[in-house]
Short mmCIF file of C-alpha atoms in Angstrom, two decimals:
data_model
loop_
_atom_site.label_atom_id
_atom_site.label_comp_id
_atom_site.label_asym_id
_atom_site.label_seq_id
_atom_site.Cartn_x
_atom_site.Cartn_y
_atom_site.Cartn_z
CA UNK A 1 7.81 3.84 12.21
CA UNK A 2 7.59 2.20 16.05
CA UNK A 3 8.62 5.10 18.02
CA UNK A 4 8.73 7.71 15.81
CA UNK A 5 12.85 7.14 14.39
CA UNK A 6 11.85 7.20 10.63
CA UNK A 7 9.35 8.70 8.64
CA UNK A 8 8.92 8.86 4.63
CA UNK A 9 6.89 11.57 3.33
CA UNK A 10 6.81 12.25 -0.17
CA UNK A 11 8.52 15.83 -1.65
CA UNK A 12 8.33 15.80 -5.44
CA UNK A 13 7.72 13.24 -8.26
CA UNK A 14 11.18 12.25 -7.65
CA UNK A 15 12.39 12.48 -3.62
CA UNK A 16 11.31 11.52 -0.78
CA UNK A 17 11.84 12.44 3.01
CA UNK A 18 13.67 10.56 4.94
CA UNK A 19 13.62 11.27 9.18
CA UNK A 20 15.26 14.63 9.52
CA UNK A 21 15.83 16.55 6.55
CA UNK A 22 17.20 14.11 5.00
CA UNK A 23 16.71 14.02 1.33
CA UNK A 24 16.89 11.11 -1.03
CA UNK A 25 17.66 11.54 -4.84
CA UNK A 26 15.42 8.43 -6.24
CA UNK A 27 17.29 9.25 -9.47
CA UNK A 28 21.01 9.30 -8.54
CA UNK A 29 19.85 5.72 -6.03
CA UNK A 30 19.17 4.34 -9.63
CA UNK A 31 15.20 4.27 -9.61
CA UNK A 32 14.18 4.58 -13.48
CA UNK A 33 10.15 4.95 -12.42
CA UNK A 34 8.88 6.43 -9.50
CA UNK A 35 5.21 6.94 -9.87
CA UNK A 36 4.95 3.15 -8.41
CA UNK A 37 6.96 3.35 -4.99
CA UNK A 38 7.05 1.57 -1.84
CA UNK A 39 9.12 2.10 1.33
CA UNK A 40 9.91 -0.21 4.16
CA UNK A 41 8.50 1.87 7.16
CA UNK A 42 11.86 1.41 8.89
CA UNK A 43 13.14 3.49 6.36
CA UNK A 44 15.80 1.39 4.98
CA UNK A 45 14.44 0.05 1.74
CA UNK A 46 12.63 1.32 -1.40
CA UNK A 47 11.08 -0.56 -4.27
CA UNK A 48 10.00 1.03 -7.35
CA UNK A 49 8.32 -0.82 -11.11
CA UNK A 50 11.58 -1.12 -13.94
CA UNK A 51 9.54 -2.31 -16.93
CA UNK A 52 8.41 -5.65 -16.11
CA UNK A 53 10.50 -6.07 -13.27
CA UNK A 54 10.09 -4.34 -9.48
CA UNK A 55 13.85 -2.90 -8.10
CA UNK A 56 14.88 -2.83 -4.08
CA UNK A 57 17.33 -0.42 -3.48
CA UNK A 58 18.64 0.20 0.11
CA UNK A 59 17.85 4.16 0.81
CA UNK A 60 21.00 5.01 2.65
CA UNK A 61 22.82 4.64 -1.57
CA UNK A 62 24.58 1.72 -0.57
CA UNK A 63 25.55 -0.80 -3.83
CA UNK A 64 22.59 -3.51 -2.11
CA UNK A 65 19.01 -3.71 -4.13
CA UNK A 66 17.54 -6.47 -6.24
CA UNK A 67 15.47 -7.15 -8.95
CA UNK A 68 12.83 -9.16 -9.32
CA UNK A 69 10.64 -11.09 -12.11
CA UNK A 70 8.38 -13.77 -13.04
CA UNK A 71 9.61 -16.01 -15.66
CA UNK A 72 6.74 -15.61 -17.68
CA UNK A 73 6.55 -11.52 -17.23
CA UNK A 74 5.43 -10.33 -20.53
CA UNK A 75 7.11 -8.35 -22.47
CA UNK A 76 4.92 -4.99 -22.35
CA UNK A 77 5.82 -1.41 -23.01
CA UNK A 78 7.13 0.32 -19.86
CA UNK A 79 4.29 3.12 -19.83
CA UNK A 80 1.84 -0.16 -19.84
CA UNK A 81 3.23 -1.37 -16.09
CA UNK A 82 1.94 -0.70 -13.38
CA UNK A 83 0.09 -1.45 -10.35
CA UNK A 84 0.60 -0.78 -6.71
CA UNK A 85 3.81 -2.08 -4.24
CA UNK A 86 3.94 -2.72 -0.97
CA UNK A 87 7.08 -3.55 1.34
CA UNK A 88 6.72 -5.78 5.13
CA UNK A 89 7.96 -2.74 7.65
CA UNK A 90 11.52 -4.79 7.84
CA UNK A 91 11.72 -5.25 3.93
CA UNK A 92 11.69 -8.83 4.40
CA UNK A 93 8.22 -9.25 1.99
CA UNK A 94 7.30 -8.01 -1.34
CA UNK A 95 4.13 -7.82 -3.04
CA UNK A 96 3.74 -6.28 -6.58
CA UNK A 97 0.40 -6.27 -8.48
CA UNK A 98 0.74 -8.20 -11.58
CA UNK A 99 0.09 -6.59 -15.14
CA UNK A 100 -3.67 -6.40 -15.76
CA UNK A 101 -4.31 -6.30 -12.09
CA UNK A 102 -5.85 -9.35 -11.26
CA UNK A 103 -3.37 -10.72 -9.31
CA UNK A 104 -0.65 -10.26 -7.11
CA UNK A 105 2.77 -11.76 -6.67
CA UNK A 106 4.81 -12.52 -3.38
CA UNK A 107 8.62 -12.14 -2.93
CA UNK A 108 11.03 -13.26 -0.48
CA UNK A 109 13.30 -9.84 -0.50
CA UNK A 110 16.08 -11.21 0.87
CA UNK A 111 16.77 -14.34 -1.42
CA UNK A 112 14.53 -12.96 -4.03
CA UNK A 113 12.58 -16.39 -4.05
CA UNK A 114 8.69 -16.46 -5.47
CA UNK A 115 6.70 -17.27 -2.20
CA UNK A 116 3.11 -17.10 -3.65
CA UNK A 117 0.91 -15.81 -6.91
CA UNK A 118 -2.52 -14.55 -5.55
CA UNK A 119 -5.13 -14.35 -7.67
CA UNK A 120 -6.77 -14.48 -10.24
CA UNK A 121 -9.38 -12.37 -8.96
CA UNK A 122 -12.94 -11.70 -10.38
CA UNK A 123 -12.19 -7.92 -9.79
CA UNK A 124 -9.49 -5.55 -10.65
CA UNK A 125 -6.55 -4.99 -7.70
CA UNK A 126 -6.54 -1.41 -6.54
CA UNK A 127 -4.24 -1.16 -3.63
CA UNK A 128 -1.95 -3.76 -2.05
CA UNK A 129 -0.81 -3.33 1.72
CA UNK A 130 1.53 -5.74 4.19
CA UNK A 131 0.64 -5.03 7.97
CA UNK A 132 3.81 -3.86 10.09
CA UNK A 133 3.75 -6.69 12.80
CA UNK A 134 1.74 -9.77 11.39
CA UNK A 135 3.03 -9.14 7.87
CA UNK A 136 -0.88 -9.81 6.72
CA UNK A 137 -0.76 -8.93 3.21
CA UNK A 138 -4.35 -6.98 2.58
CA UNK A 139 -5.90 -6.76 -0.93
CA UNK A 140 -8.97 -4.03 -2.13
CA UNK A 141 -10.27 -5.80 -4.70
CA UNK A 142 -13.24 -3.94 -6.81
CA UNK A 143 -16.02 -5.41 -8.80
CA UNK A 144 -19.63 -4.69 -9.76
CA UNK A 145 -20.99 -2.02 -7.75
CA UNK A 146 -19.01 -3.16 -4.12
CA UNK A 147 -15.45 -4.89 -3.21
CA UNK A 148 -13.60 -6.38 -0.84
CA UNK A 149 -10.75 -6.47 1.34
CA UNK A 150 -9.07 -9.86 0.67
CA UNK A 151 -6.23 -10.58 3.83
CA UNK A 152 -3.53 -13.34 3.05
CA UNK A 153 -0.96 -14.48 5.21
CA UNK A 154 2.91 -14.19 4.42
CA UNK A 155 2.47 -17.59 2.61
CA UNK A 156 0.35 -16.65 0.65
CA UNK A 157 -2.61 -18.61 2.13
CA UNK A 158 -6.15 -16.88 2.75
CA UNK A 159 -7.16 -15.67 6.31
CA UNK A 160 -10.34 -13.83 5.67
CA UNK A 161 -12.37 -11.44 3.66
CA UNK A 162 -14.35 -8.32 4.50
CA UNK A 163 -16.98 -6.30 2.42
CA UNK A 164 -15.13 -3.35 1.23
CA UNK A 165 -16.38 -0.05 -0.31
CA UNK A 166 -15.93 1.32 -3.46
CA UNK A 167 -14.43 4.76 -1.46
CA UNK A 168 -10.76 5.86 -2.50
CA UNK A 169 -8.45 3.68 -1.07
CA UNK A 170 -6.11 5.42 1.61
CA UNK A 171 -2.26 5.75 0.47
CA UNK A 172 -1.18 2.87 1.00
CA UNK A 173 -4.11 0.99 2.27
CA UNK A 174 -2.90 0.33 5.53
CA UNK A 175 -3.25 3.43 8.16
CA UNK A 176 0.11 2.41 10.10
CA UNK A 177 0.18 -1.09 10.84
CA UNK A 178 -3.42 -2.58 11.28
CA UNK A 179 -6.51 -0.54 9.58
CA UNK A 180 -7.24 -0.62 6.23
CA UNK A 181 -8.56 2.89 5.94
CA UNK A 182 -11.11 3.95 2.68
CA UNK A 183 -12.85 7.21 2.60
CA UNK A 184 -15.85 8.76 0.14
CA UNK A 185 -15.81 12.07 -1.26
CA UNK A 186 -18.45 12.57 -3.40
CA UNK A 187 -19.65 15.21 -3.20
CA UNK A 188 -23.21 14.32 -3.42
CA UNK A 189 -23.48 12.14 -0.36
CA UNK A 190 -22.19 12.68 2.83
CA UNK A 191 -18.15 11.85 3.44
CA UNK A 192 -17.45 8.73 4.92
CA UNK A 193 -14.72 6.57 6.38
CA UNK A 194 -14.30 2.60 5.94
CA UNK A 195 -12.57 0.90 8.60
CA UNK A 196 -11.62 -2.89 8.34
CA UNK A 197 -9.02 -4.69 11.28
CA UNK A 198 -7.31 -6.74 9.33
CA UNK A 199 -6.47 -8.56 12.75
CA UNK A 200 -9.73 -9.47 13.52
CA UNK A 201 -10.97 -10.17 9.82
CA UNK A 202 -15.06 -9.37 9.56
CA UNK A 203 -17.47 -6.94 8.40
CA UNK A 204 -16.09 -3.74 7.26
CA UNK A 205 -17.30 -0.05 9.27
CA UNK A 206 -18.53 2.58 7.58
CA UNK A 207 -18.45 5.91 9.48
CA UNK A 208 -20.30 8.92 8.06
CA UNK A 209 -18.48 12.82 9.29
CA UNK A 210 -20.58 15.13 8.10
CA UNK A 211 -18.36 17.76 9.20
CA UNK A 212 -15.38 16.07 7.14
CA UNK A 213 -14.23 17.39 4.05
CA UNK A 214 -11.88 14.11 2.92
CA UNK A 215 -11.67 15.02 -0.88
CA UNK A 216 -7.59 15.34 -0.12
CA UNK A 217 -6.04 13.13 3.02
CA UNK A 218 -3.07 14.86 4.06
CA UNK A 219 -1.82 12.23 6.15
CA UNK A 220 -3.29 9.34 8.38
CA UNK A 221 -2.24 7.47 11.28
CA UNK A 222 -3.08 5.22 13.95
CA UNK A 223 -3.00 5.62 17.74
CA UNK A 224 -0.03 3.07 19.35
CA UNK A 225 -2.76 1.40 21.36
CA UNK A 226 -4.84 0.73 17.67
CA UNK A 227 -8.03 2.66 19.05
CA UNK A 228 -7.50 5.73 17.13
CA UNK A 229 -7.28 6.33 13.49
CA UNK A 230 -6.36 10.11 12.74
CA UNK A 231 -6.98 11.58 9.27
CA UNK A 232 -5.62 15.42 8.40
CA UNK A 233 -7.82 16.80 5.62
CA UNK A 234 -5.63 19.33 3.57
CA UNK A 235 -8.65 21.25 2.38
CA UNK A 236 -9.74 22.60 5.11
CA UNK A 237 -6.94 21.94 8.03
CA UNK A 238 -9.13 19.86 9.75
CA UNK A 239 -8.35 16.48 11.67
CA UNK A 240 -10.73 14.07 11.89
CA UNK A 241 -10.33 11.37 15.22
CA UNK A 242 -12.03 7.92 14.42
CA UNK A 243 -12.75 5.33 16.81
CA UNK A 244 -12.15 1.72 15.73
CA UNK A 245 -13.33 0.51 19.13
CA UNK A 246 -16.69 2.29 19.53
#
């Protein structure tokens, strides 16, 4: 989070870190499924799938949290749902990937009031991101051979597009508050980063490290200026410094 008070980092199936030490019991805070989670990067709220509803809990086990759903949610085994979450950095904005993945739906957390359905799309949803400051909700959207990056704003309305790989889509999409981060690990071609701003909307960079070994991201973040993306690769215990001015 902005100046380093909170950070989540994930522990087991079930907990999740959440500053110093602390440890949060997903279970005991009432979370049925956690496979599908999302957390506010101030650290206060959580969202996880409950059937064919998403759940906000407050992390600090206060009695707070909400549930939301779609009137016409189907009615679809609980195994069958899912799709990714993503939380604004303040937990004021939801988005939840809609059954069948072509679409996405927008919440107002706070009143739980439907603010937009995006979508359908031609391709399937992969990953669904909100950016910290501008709240630009960013979409990797995969079809054919290629994809794209699809950015909204908060109201649901389009802002731009950019080409987007079909790499593995960074947890979480977003690097910290800007990027969209997607990297290749095949390991018959050379790794690769893709870099998109979603401030600055456009064509999508594709940086080749041949030194890189990105088959497992350990963690990524972004410089406070925005200049710097930094990816830890757990294979090896390398870091790998990308410029997204150069």
């Amino acid at each position: 989070a902005p100046g380093g008070a909170r950070v989540a980092a994930s522990v087991s199936p079930n907990d999740f870190q959440v500053a110093a030490g602390k440890l949060v019991d997903l279970k005991a805070l009432g979370f049925v499924e956690t496979h599908y989670l999302a957390v506010s990067s101030d650290g206060a709220w959580a969202a996880s799938r409950d059937g064919p509803d998403v759940v906000l809990r407050r992390v600090d086990g206060s009695d707070e949290w909400r549930r939301f759903r779609r009137a016409d949610a189907p009615d679809r085994k609980r195994d069958e749902l899912t799709g990714s979450l993503a939380l604004a950095a303040d937990g004021s904005l939801l988005a939840a990937v809609r059954p069948g993945d072509r679409s996405v739906d927008l919440w107002d957390a706070p009143t739980g009031r439907p603010v937009a359905r995006l979508g359908p799309f031609e391709g399937r949803v992969s990953e669904v991101a909100i950016a910290r400051e501008s709240r630009t909700v960013a979409l990797a959207v995969s079809h054919g051979e290629g994809g794209e990056l699809l950015l909204f704003s908060p109201e649901g309305n389009p802002i731009g597009r950019s080409p987007w790989p079909r790499f593995q889509n960074a947890p979480g999409l977003l690097v910290h508050g800007r990027w969209a981060l997607a990297f290749r690990s095949d390991e018959n071609e050379i790794p690769a980063f893709a870099l998109a701003d979603t401030a600055e909307p456009g064509v999508a960079c594709v940086l080749e490290v041949p030194d890189a070994e990105p088959s497992e991201i350990e963690a990524v973040i972004e410089s406070p200026d925005g200049d710097h993306v930094i990816v830890e690769c757990l294979e090896n215990g390398g870091v790998v410094v990308l410029s997204c001015r150069a």
